[in-house]
XYZ file of C-alpha atoms in Angstrom:
438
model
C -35.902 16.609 54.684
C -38.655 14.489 56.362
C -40.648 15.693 59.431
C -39.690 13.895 62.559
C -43.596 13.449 63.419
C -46.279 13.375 60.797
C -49.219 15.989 61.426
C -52.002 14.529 63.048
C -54.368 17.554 61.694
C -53.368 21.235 59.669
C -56.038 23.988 59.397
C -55.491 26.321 56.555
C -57.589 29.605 57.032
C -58.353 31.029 53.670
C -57.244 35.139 53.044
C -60.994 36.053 53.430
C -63.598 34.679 55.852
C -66.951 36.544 56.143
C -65.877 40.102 55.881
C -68.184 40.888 59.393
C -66.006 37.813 60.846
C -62.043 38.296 60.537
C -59.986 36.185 61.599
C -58.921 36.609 65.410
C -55.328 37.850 66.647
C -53.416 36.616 69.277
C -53.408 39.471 72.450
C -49.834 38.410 73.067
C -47.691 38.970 69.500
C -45.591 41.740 70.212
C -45.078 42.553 66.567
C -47.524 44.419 63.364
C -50.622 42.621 62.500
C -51.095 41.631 59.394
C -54.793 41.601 59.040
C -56.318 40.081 56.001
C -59.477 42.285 56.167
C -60.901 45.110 58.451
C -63.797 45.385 60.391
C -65.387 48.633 62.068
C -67.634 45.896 64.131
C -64.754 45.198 66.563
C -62.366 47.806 66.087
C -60.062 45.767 69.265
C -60.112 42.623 67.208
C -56.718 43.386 65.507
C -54.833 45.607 67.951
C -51.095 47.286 66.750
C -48.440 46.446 69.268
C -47.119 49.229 70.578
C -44.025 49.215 68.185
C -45.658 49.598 64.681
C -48.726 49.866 63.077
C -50.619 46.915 60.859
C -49.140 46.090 57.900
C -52.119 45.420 55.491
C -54.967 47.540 56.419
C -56.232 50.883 54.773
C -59.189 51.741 53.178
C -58.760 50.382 49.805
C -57.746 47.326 51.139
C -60.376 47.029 52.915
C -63.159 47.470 50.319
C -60.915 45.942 48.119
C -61.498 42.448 50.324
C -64.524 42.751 51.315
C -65.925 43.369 47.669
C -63.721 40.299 46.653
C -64.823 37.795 50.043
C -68.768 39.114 48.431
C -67.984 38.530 44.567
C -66.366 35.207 45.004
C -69.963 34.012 46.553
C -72.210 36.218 44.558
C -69.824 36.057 41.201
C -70.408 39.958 41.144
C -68.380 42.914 42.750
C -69.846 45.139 45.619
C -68.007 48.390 44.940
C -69.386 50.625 42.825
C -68.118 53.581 43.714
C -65.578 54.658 40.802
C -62.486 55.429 43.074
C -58.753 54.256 42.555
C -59.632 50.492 43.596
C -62.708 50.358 40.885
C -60.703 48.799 38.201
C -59.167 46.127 39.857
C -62.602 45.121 40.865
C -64.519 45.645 36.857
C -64.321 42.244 36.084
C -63.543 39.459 38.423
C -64.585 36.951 35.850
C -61.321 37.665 34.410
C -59.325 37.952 37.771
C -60.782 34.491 38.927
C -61.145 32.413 35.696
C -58.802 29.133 35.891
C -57.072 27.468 38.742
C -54.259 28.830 40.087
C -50.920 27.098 40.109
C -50.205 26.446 44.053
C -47.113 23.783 43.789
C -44.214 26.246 45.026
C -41.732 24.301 43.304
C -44.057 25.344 40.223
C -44.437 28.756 41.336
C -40.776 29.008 40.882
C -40.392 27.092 37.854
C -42.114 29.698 35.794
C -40.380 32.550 37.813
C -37.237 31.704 35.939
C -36.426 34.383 33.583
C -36.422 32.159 30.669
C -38.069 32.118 27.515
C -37.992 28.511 26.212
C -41.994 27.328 24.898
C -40.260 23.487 24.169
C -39.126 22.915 28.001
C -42.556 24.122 28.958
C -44.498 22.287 27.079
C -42.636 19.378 28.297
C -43.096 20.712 31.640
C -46.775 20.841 31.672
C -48.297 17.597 31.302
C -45.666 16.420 33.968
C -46.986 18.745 36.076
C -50.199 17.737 35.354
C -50.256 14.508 36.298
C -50.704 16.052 40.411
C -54.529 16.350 38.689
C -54.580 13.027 36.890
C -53.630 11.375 40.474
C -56.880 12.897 42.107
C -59.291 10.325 40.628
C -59.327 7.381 42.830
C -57.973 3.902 42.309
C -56.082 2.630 39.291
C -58.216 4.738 36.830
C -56.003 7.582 37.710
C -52.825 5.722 35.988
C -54.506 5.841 32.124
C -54.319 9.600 32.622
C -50.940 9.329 34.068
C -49.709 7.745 30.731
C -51.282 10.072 28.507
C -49.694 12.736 30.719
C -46.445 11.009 29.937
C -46.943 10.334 25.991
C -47.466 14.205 25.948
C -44.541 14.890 27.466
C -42.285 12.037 25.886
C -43.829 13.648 22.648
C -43.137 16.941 23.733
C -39.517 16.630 24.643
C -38.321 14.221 21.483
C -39.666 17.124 19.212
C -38.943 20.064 21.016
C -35.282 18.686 22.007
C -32.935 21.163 19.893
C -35.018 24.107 20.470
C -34.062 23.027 24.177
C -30.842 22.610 23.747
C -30.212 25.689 21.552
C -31.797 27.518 25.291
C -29.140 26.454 27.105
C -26.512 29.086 28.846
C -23.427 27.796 26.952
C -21.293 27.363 30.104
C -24.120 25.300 32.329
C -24.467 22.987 28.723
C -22.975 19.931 29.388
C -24.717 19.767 33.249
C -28.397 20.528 31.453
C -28.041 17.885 28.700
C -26.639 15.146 31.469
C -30.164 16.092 33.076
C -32.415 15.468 30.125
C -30.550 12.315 29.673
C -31.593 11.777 33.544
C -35.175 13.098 32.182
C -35.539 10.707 29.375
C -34.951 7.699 31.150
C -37.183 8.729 34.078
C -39.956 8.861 31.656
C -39.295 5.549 30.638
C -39.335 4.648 34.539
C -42.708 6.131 35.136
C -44.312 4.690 31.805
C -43.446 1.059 33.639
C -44.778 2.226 36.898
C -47.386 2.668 35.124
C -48.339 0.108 33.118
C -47.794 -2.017 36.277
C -50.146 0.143 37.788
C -48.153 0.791 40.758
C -49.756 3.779 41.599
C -47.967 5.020 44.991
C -45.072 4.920 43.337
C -46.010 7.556 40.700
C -45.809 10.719 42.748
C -42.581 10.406 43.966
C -41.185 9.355 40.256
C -43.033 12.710 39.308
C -41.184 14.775 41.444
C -37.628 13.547 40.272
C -38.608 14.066 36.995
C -39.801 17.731 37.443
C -36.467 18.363 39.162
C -34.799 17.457 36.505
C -37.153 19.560 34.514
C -36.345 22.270 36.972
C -32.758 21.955 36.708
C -33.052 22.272 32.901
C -34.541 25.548 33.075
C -31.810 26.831 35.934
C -29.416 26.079 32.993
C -30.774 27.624 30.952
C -30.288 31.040 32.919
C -26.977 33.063 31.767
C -26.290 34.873 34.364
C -28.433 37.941 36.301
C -30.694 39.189 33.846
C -30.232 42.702 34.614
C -28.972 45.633 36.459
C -30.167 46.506 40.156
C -31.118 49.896 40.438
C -28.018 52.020 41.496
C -29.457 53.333 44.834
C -29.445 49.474 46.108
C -26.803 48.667 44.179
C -24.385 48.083 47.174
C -27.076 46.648 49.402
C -26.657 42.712 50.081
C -27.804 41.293 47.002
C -29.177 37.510 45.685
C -28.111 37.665 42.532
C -29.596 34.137 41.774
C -31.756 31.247 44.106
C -30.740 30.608 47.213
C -31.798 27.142 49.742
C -32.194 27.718 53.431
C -33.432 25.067 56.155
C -35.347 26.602 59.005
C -35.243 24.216 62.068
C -38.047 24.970 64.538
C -38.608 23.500 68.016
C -41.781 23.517 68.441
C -43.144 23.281 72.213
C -46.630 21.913 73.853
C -47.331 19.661 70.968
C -46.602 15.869 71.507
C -47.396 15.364 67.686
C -44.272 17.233 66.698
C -41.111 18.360 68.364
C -39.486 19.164 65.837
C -39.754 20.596 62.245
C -36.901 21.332 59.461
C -38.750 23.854 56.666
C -37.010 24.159 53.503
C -37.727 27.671 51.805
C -35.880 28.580 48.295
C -35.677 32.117 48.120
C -35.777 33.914 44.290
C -33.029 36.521 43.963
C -34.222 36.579 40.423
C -36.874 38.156 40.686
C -36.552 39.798 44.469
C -32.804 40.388 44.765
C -32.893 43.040 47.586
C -35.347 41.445 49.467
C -33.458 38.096 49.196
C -30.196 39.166 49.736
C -31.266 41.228 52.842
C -33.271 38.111 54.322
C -29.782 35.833 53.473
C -27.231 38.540 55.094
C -29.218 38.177 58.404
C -29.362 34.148 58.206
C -25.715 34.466 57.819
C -25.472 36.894 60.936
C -27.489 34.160 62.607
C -30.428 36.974 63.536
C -33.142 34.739 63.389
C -31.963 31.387 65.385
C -32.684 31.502 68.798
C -35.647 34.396 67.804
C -39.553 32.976 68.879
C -42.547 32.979 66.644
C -44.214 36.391 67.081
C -47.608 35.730 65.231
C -49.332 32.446 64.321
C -52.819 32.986 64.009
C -54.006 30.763 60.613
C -53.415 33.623 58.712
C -50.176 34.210 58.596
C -46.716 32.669 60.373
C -44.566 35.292 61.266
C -40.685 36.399 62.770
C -38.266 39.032 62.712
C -39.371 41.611 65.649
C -35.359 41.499 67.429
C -36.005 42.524 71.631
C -36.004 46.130 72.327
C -37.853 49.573 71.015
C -36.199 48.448 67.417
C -38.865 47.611 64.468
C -36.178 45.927 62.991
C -32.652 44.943 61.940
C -29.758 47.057 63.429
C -26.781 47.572 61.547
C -23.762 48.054 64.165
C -22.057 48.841 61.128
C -24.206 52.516 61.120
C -25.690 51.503 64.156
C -28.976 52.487 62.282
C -31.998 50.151 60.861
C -31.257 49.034 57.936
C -34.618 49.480 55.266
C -34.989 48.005 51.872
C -37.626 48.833 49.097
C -40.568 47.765 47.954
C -39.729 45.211 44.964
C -42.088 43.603 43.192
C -41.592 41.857 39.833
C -44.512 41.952 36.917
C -45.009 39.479 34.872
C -43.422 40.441 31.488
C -41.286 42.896 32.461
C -37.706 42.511 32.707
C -36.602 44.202 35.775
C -39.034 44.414 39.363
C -40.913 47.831 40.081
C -39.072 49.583 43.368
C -40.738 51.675 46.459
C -44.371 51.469 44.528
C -47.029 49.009 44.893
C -48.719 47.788 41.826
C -51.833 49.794 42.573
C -49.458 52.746 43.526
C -48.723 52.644 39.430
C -51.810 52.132 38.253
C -51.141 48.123 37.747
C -54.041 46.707 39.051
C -54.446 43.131 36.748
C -50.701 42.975 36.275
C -49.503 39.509 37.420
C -46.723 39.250 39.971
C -43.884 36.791 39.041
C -44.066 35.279 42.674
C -47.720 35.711 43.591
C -49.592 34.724 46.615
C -50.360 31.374 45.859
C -49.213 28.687 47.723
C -49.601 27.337 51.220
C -46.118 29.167 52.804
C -45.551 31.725 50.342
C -42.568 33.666 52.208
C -42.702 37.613 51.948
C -41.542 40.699 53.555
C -43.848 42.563 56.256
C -43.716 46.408 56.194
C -45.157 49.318 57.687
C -49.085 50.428 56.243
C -48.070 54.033 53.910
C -44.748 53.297 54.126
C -43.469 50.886 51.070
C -39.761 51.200 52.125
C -39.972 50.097 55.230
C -39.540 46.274 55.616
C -36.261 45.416 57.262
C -36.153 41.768 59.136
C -40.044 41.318 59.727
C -40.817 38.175 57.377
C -44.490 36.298 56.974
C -45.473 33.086 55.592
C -48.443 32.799 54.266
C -51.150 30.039 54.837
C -54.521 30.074 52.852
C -56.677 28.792 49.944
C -55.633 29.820 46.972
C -59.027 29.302 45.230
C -60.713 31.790 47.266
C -57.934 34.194 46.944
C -56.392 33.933 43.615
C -53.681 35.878 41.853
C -54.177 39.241 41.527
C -57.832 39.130 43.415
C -56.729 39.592 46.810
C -55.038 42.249 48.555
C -51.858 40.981 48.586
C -50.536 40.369 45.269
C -48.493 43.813 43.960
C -48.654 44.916 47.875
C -46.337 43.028 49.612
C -43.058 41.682 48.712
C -42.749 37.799 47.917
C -39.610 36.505 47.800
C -39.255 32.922 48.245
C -41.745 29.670 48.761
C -41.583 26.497 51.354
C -41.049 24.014 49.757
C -41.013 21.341 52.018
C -43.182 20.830 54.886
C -44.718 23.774 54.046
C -48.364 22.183 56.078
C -46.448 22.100 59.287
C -46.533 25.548 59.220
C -50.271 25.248 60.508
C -49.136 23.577 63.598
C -46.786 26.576 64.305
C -47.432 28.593 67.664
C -46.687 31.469 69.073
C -43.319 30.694 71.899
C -42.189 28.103 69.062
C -38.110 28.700 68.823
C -36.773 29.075 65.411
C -33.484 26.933 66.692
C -31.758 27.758 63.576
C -31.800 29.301 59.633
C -28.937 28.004 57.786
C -27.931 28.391 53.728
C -27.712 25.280 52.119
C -27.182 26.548 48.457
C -26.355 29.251 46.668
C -24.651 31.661 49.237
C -22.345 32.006 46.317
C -25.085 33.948 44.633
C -25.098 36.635 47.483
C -23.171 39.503 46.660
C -22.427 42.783 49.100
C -22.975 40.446 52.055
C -22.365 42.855 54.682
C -22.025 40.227 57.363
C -18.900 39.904 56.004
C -18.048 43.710 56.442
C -19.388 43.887 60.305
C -18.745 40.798 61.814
């Protein structure tokens, strides 16, 4: 859905400024801080509410940052001291080396729990033709076809192997999309060779959705078994679509703003599923912006002494865990961080990367605690790549914006989120307790 007023300027503050500089808070969020680095300069700079304490802030954090914010200008680490943080920080050569993927709808394209090396490698070159488009004028379109050759190539040989992928009861819907697929690609070669090149992007897009839908298909059913403590917790067994509407108030350059976030019950079904129980309770429309600072976007502080979601069912806060899922493994890690378990260069499956990564905020020591606070991220992901900041394996992600995701620069504190509403896949949401409590 289009924004109803294009953004005359976005500022995107990157995870770490100068370590003796962090980024300022607002006086007047009444909600946790979430404070990208710490600073003993100006201890008032990031001040708790009087409700709960920061949520990213302890001592290996801290050195943790600041030896990243000084080895990502000096290409070495500053920690030397051989503690629990030392070998996350041995050798940020490896930590840093090659760009990180920042698309979101990429970022959840290779969160799928599939295993299919043709569909990627047809994948790939479509996706790289966001690169080929960066070189100016019509040069940018003899890339664009050799982008597309690959990929033609790619899928013609790699077909079968596709199909044979396929979840036998979605079979018939995938193979009607690489039909779609197919003759897209013969649509962008022409675009191409006409050297239309505006008209590439968008053409791009379709096609990677189709891509995208491939890969959905080729999912057969939830991959494993929730751990039975949260087993009867409101679960996302699956993706979900929500649109968050957002009046936004003292800016003539946008009234209005409709953010589309897909949230990954694949790989974050308890966080997802609690996050989609509430939408459907409707606990977030009418509820203001509580922190917009360039660091992070953030909601989900109800009115009252509460940190957090009430359930008049127990008349209790309802918690969920810590889940994070590591690349590789088959099932996410629960109530542990990844430095907790001695993970420290293990990838996430939905890292920090992109401009409105979506995530749950928690208490400091206390990895169970998250219950309605949610964050969206906004940063650089070059300075702060996967698995070199402290964020990654800390906090759980559970879903990306993935459209107008850069209007969440213009958000403010006061802004009214007017309403959250499921779009797709509610049918994935199991245990919704809504249901149960009215």
């Amino acid at each position: 859905m289009a924004a109803i007023f294009s953004c005359s300027s976005l500022y995107k503050s990157p995870l770490f400024n100068n370590p003796f500089n962090p980024i300022p808070s607002p006086n007047n969020s009444p909600i946790r801080r979430i404070r990208p680095i710490c600073s003993s300069q100006n201890p008032n700079r990031f001040q708790f509410s009087n409700k709960q304490k920061d949520g990213f802030t302890g001592i290996k954090e801290c050195m943790l940052s600041v030896a990243l914010a000084v080895g990502l200008i000096t290409g070495v680490p500053s920690v030397g001291n051989a503690n629990a943080v030392n070998p996350a920080l041995s050798d940020l050569a490896v930590l840093i080396s090659g760009p990180p993927i920042k698309d979101p709808e990429a970022l959840l394209r290779y969160a799928l729990p599939i295993d299919n090396k043709a569909i990627r490698e047809v994948q790939k070159p479509l996706e790289d033709i966001t690169e080929s488009l960066k070189v100016s004028g019509v040069k940018a379109l003899d890339s664009v076809e050799r982008n597309l050759k690959q990929a033609s190539r790619a899928l013609k040989q790699g077909k079968n192997m596709i199909i044979a992928g396929l979840a036998e009861s979605k079979k018939d819907h995938a193979i009607e999309l690489l039909g779609k697929l197919e003759v897209g690609m013969e649509e962008l070669q022409k675009i191409a060779e006409d050297r239309k090149r505006d008209a590439v992007a968008p053409k791009q897009k379709e096609l990677l959705q189709y891509v995208g839908g491939v890969e959905e298909d080729m999912v057969d059913g939830f991959p494993y078994a929730v751990p039975e403590e949260y087993q009867n917790m409101p679960l996302l067994k699956g993706r979900a679509t929500v649109d968050m509407k957002v009046k936004v108030k003292d800016n003539p350059n946008l009234e209005d703003c409709v953010f589309r976030i897909v949230l990954d019950g694949y790989n974050a079904p308890v966080t997802a599923g609690n996050f989609i129980d509430l939408v459907e309770r409707h606990f977030y429309d009418g509820m203001e912006i509580q922190r917009a600072d360039g660091f992070v976007v953030q909601t989900g502080d109800p009115e009252g002494p509460a940190e957090g979601f009430i359930d008049p069912s127990t008349e209790k806060m309802r918690t969920i865990p810590l889940e994070i899922m590591v690349e590789g493994e088959k099932t996410p890690v629960y109530g542990a961080t990844l430095e907790d378990i001695g993970l420290y260069k293990a990838q996430t499956k939905l890292p920090f990367n992109a401009f409105g990564t979506m995530a749950m905020a928690r208490e400091e020591f206390e990895n169970n605690s998250a219950s309605s606070q949610v964050f969206w991220l906004l940063k650089e992901s070059e300075l702060t790549p996967s698995n070199a900041n402290i964020l990654d394996g800390r906090y759980a992600v559970f879903g990306y914006v993935t459209q107008n995701e850069d209007f969440l620069a213009d958000l403010k504190v006061g802004d009214v989120i007017e309403s959250v509403q499921v779009v797709a896949g509610l049918d994935n949401l199991v245990n919704p307790s809504y249901k149960i409590a009215g």
